[in-house]
Amino acid sequence: MNGNPTYHAIALAAGTLLMLPVPLVILTGWTPRGLRGRQLAARPYAWAVLCLYTLMPLNAVPRMLDASADAVMACTVLGFVFIAAAVGCCIQAERTARRAGPKQVA
């Protein structure tokens, strides 16, 4: 049912390299050029990406360990909590950006 653990490990490593660095750097204080006008909203966006990243190990690790179908299903269902948290963070970011005022275009 769980497939080859090597494929899950490769996908987890690739996902970690692609998704994890930018939100962690944003949370330490750096703001990407595209979000500089929405600097207050950058942190909630970073938290949203981290919530979505959490889905990767949550789904890959039980499969790599050849866990039972019930354990894999429980981790998958728990993933929906992180999806809801990511949606909440995106809504928070949008509200923060709107409260900060419209961006001036020169």
JSON list of C-alpha atoms in Angstrom, two decimals:
[
{"chain": "A", "resi": 1, "resn": "MET", "atom": "CA", "xyz": [0.00, 0.00, 0.00]},
{"chain": "A", "resi": 2, "resn": "ASN", "atom": "CA", "xyz": [2.72, 2.47, 0.93]},
{"chain": "A", "resi": 3, "resn": "GLY", "atom": "CA", "xyz": [4.97, 1.94, -2.06]},
{"chain": "A", "resi": 4, "resn": "ASN", "atom": "CA", "xyz": [8.71, 2.33, -2.26]},
{"chain": "A", "resi": 5, "resn": "PRO", "atom": "CA", "xyz": [10.04, 4.40, 0.68]},
{"chain": "A", "resi": 6, "resn": "THR", "atom": "CA", "xyz": [12.86, 5.74, -1.50]},
{"chain": "A", "resi": 7, "resn": "TYR", "atom": "CA", "xyz": [10.40, 7.68, -3.65]},
{"chain": "A", "resi": 8, "resn": "HIS", "atom": "CA", "xyz": [8.77, 9.20, -0.57]},
{"chain": "A", "resi": 9, "resn": "ALA", "atom": "CA", "xyz": [12.18, 10.15, 0.83]},
{"chain": "A", "resi": 10, "resn": "ILE", "atom": "CA", "xyz": [13.21, 11.81, -2.44]},
{"chain": "A", "resi": 11, "resn": "ALA", "atom": "CA", "xyz": [9.93, 13.72, -2.64]},
{"chain": "A", "resi": 12, "resn": "LEU", "atom": "CA", "xyz": [10.25, 14.82, 0.99]},
{"chain": "A", "resi": 13, "resn": "ALA", "atom": "CA", "xyz": [13.84, 16.00, 0.46]},
{"chain": "A", "resi": 14, "resn": "ALA", "atom": "CA", "xyz": [12.90, 17.92, -2.70]},
{"chain": "A", "resi": 15, "resn": "GLY", "atom": "CA", "xyz": [9.87, 19.47, -1.01]},
{"chain": "A", "resi": 16, "resn": "THR", "atom": "CA", "xyz": [11.97, 20.48, 1.97]},
{"chain": "A", "resi": 17, "resn": "LEU", "atom": "CA", "xyz": [14.57, 22.15, -0.23]},
{"chain": "A", "resi": 18, "resn": "LEU", "atom": "CA", "xyz": [11.92, 23.98, -2.26]},
{"chain": "A", "resi": 19, "resn": "MET", "atom": "CA", "xyz": [9.40, 25.03, 0.38]},
{"chain": "A", "resi": 20, "resn": "LEU", "atom": "CA", "xyz": [11.18, 25.42, 3.71]},
{"chain": "A", "resi": 21, "resn": "PRO", "atom": "CA", "xyz": [13.95, 28.03, 3.26]},
{"chain": "A", "resi": 22, "resn": "VAL", "atom": "CA", "xyz": [11.92, 31.07, 2.17]},
{"chain": "A", "resi": 23, "resn": "PRO", "atom": "CA", "xyz": [9.30, 31.03, 4.95]},
{"chain": "A", "resi": 24, "resn": "LEU", "atom": "CA", "xyz": [11.97, 30.46, 7.57]},
{"chain": "A", "resi": 25, "resn": "VAL", "atom": "CA", "xyz": [13.98, 33.42, 6.28]},
{"chain": "A", "resi": 26, "resn": "ILE", "atom": "CA", "xyz": [10.84, 35.57, 6.21]},
{"chain": "A", "resi": 27, "resn": "LEU", "atom": "CA", "xyz": [10.12, 34.68, 9.82]},
{"chain": "A", "resi": 28, "resn": "THR", "atom": "CA", "xyz": [13.64, 35.80, 10.75]},
{"chain": "A", "resi": 29, "resn": "GLY", "atom": "CA", "xyz": [13.01, 39.26, 9.30]},
{"chain": "A", "resi": 30, "resn": "TRP", "atom": "CA", "xyz": [13.74, 39.27, 5.56]},
{"chain": "A", "resi": 31, "resn": "THR", "atom": "CA", "xyz": [10.94, 40.36, 3.22]},
{"chain": "A", "resi": 32, "resn": "PRO", "atom": "CA", "xyz": [10.88, 39.38, -0.48]},
{"chain": "A", "resi": 33, "resn": "ARG", "atom": "CA", "xyz": [10.84, 42.21, -2.99]},
{"chain": "A", "resi": 34, "resn": "GLY", "atom": "CA", "xyz": [7.30, 41.35, -4.10]},
{"chain": "A", "resi": 35, "resn": "LEU", "atom": "CA", "xyz": [5.93, 41.63, -0.56]},
{"chain": "A", "resi": 36, "resn": "ARG", "atom": "CA", "xyz": [7.79, 44.78, 0.54]},
{"chain": "A", "resi": 37, "resn": "GLY", "atom": "CA", "xyz": [4.63, 46.86, 0.16]},
{"chain": "A", "resi": 38, "resn": "ARG", "atom": "CA", "xyz": [2.83, 44.28, 2.30]},
{"chain": "A", "resi": 39, "resn": "GLN", "atom": "CA", "xyz": [5.56, 43.77, 4.86]},
{"chain": "A", "resi": 40, "resn": "LEU", "atom": "CA", "xyz": [3.06, 43.22, 7.68]},
{"chain": "A", "resi": 41, "resn": "ALA", "atom": "CA", "xyz": [1.40, 40.46, 5.65]},
{"chain": "A", "resi": 42, "resn": "ALA", "atom": "CA", "xyz": [4.64, 38.58, 4.92]},
{"chain": "A", "resi": 43, "resn": "ARG", "atom": "CA", "xyz": [4.71, 36.73, 8.26]},
{"chain": "A", "resi": 44, "resn": "PRO", "atom": "CA", "xyz": [1.20, 35.23, 7.95]},
{"chain": "A", "resi": 45, "resn": "TYR", "atom": "CA", "xyz": [2.05, 34.13, 4.40]},
{"chain": "A", "resi": 46, "resn": "ALA", "atom": "CA", "xyz": [5.19, 32.45, 5.75]},
{"chain": "A", "resi": 47, "resn": "TRP", "atom": "CA", "xyz": [3.15, 30.65, 8.41]},
{"chain": "A", "resi": 48, "resn": "ALA", "atom": "CA", "xyz": [0.70, 29.52, 5.71]},
{"chain": "A", "resi": 49, "resn": "VAL", "atom": "CA", "xyz": [3.52, 28.02, 3.65]},
{"chain": "A", "resi": 50, "resn": "LEU", "atom": "CA", "xyz": [4.89, 26.28, 6.74]},
{"chain": "A", "resi": 51, "resn": "CYS", "atom": "CA", "xyz": [1.45, 24.82, 7.44]},
{"chain": "A", "resi": 52, "resn": "LEU", "atom": "CA", "xyz": [1.33, 23.51, 3.88]},
{"chain": "A", "resi": 53, "resn": "TYR", "atom": "CA", "xyz": [4.88, 22.17, 4.19]},
{"chain": "A", "resi": 54, "resn": "THR", "atom": "CA", "xyz": [3.80, 20.20, 7.27]},
{"chain": "A", "resi": 55, "resn": "LEU", "atom": "CA", "xyz": [1.63, 18.09, 4.98]},
{"chain": "A", "resi": 56, "resn": "MET", "atom": "CA", "xyz": [4.72, 16.68, 3.29]},
{"chain": "A", "resi": 57, "resn": "PRO", "atom": "CA", "xyz": [6.33, 14.91, 6.25]},
{"chain": "A", "resi": 58, "resn": "LEU", "atom": "CA", "xyz": [2.92, 14.14, 7.69]},
{"chain": "A", "resi": 59, "resn": "ASN", "atom": "CA", "xyz": [2.10, 12.09, 4.61]},
{"chain": "A", "resi": 60, "resn": "ALA", "atom": "CA", "xyz": [5.56, 10.82, 3.67]},
{"chain": "A", "resi": 61, "resn": "VAL", "atom": "CA", "xyz": [6.99, 9.62, 6.99]},
{"chain": "A", "resi": 62, "resn": "PRO", "atom": "CA", "xyz": [4.24, 7.08, 7.84]},
{"chain": "A", "resi": 63, "resn": "ARG", "atom": "CA", "xyz": [4.49, 5.67, 4.33]},
{"chain": "A", "resi": 64, "resn": "MET", "atom": "CA", "xyz": [8.29, 5.48, 4.57]},
{"chain": "A", "resi": 65, "resn": "LEU", "atom": "CA", "xyz": [7.95, 3.59, 7.84]},
{"chain": "A", "resi": 66, "resn": "ASP", "atom": "CA", "xyz": [5.40, 1.24, 6.23]},
{"chain": "A", "resi": 67, "resn": "ALA", "atom": "CA", "xyz": [2.76, 2.17, 8.80]},
{"chain": "A", "resi": 68, "resn": "SER", "atom": "CA", "xyz": [-0.66, 0.57, 8.82]},
{"chain": "A", "resi": 69, "resn": "ALA", "atom": "CA", "xyz": [-3.44, 1.91, 6.66]},
{"chain": "A", "resi": 70, "resn": "ASP", "atom": "CA", "xyz": [-5.16, 3.34, 9.76]},
{"chain": "A", "resi": 71, "resn": "ALA", "atom": "CA", "xyz": [-2.04, 5.30, 10.74]},
{"chain": "A", "resi": 72, "resn": "VAL", "atom": "CA", "xyz": [-1.62, 6.66, 7.22]},
{"chain": "A", "resi": 73, "resn": "MET", "atom": "CA", "xyz": [-5.29, 7.65, 7.12]},
{"chain": "A", "resi": 74, "resn": "ALA", "atom": "CA", "xyz": [-5.03, 9.34, 10.54]},
{"chain": "A", "resi": 75, "resn": "CYS", "atom": "CA", "xyz": [-2.06, 11.40, 9.34]},
{"chain": "A", "resi": 76, "resn": "THR", "atom": "CA", "xyz": [-3.92, 12.31, 6.17]},
{"chain": "A", "resi": 77, "resn": "VAL", "atom": "CA", "xyz": [-6.96, 13.46, 8.15]},
{"chain": "A", "resi": 78, "resn": "LEU", "atom": "CA", "xyz": [-4.68, 15.46, 10.48]},
{"chain": "A", "resi": 79, "resn": "GLY", "atom": "CA", "xyz": [-3.38, 17.17, 7.36]},
{"chain": "A", "resi": 80, "resn": "PHE", "atom": "CA", "xyz": [-6.75, 18.85, 6.91]},
{"chain": "A", "resi": 81, "resn": "VAL", "atom": "CA", "xyz": [-6.15, 20.71, 10.18]},
{"chain": "A", "resi": 82, "resn": "PHE", "atom": "CA", "xyz": [-3.00, 22.19, 8.69]},
{"chain": "A", "resi": 83, "resn": "ILE", "atom": "CA", "xyz": [-4.82, 23.06, 5.48]},
{"chain": "A", "resi": 84, "resn": "ALA", "atom": "CA", "xyz": [-7.42, 24.95, 7.52]},
{"chain": "A", "resi": 85, "resn": "ALA", "atom": "CA", "xyz": [-4.64, 26.69, 9.44]},
{"chain": "A", "resi": 86, "resn": "ALA", "atom": "CA", "xyz": [-2.99, 27.73, 6.15]},
{"chain": "A", "resi": 87, "resn": "VAL", "atom": "CA", "xyz": [-6.28, 29.15, 4.89]},
{"chain": "A", "resi": 88, "resn": "GLY", "atom": "CA", "xyz": [-6.66, 31.05, 8.16]},
{"chain": "A", "resi": 89, "resn": "CYS", "atom": "CA", "xyz": [-3.15, 32.46, 7.81]},
{"chain": "A", "resi": 90, "resn": "CYS", "atom": "CA", "xyz": [-3.86, 33.58, 4.24]},
{"chain": "A", "resi": 91, "resn": "ILE", "atom": "CA", "xyz": [-7.05, 35.31, 5.36]},
{"chain": "A", "resi": 92, "resn": "GLN", "atom": "CA", "xyz": [-5.12, 36.97, 8.19]},
{"chain": "A", "resi": 93, "resn": "ALA", "atom": "CA", "xyz": [-2.46, 38.17, 5.72]},
{"chain": "A", "resi": 94, "resn": "GLU", "atom": "CA", "xyz": [-5.06, 39.63, 3.39]},
{"chain": "A", "resi": 95, "resn": "ARG", "atom": "CA", "xyz": [-6.84, 41.45, 6.20]},
{"chain": "A", "resi": 96, "resn": "THR", "atom": "CA", "xyz": [-3.54, 42.80, 7.49]},
{"chain": "A", "resi": 97, "resn": "ALA", "atom": "CA", "xyz": [-2.61, 44.05, 4.03]},
{"chain": "A", "resi": 98, "resn": "ARG", "atom": "CA", "xyz": [-5.99, 45.76, 3.58]},
{"chain": "A", "resi": 99, "resn": "ARG", "atom": "CA", "xyz": [-5.77, 47.47, 6.98]},
{"chain": "A", "resi": 100, "resn": "ALA", "atom": "CA", "xyz": [-2.32, 48.80, 6.11]},
{"chain": "A", "resi": 101, "resn": "GLY", "atom": "CA", "xyz": [-3.90, 50.74, 3.24]},
{"chain": "A", "resi": 102, "resn": "PRO", "atom": "CA", "xyz": [-3.76, 50.62, -0.53]},
{"chain": "A", "resi": 103, "resn": "LYS", "atom": "CA", "xyz": [-0.37, 50.34, -2.18]},
{"chain": "A", "resi": 104, "resn": "GLN", "atom": "CA", "xyz": [0.72, 53.54, -3.91]},
{"chain": "A", "resi": 105, "resn": "VAL", "atom": "CA", "xyz": [1.57, 53.05, -7.57]},
{"chain": "A", "resi": 106, "resn": "ALA", "atom": "CA", "xyz": [3.87, 55.66, -9.06]}
]
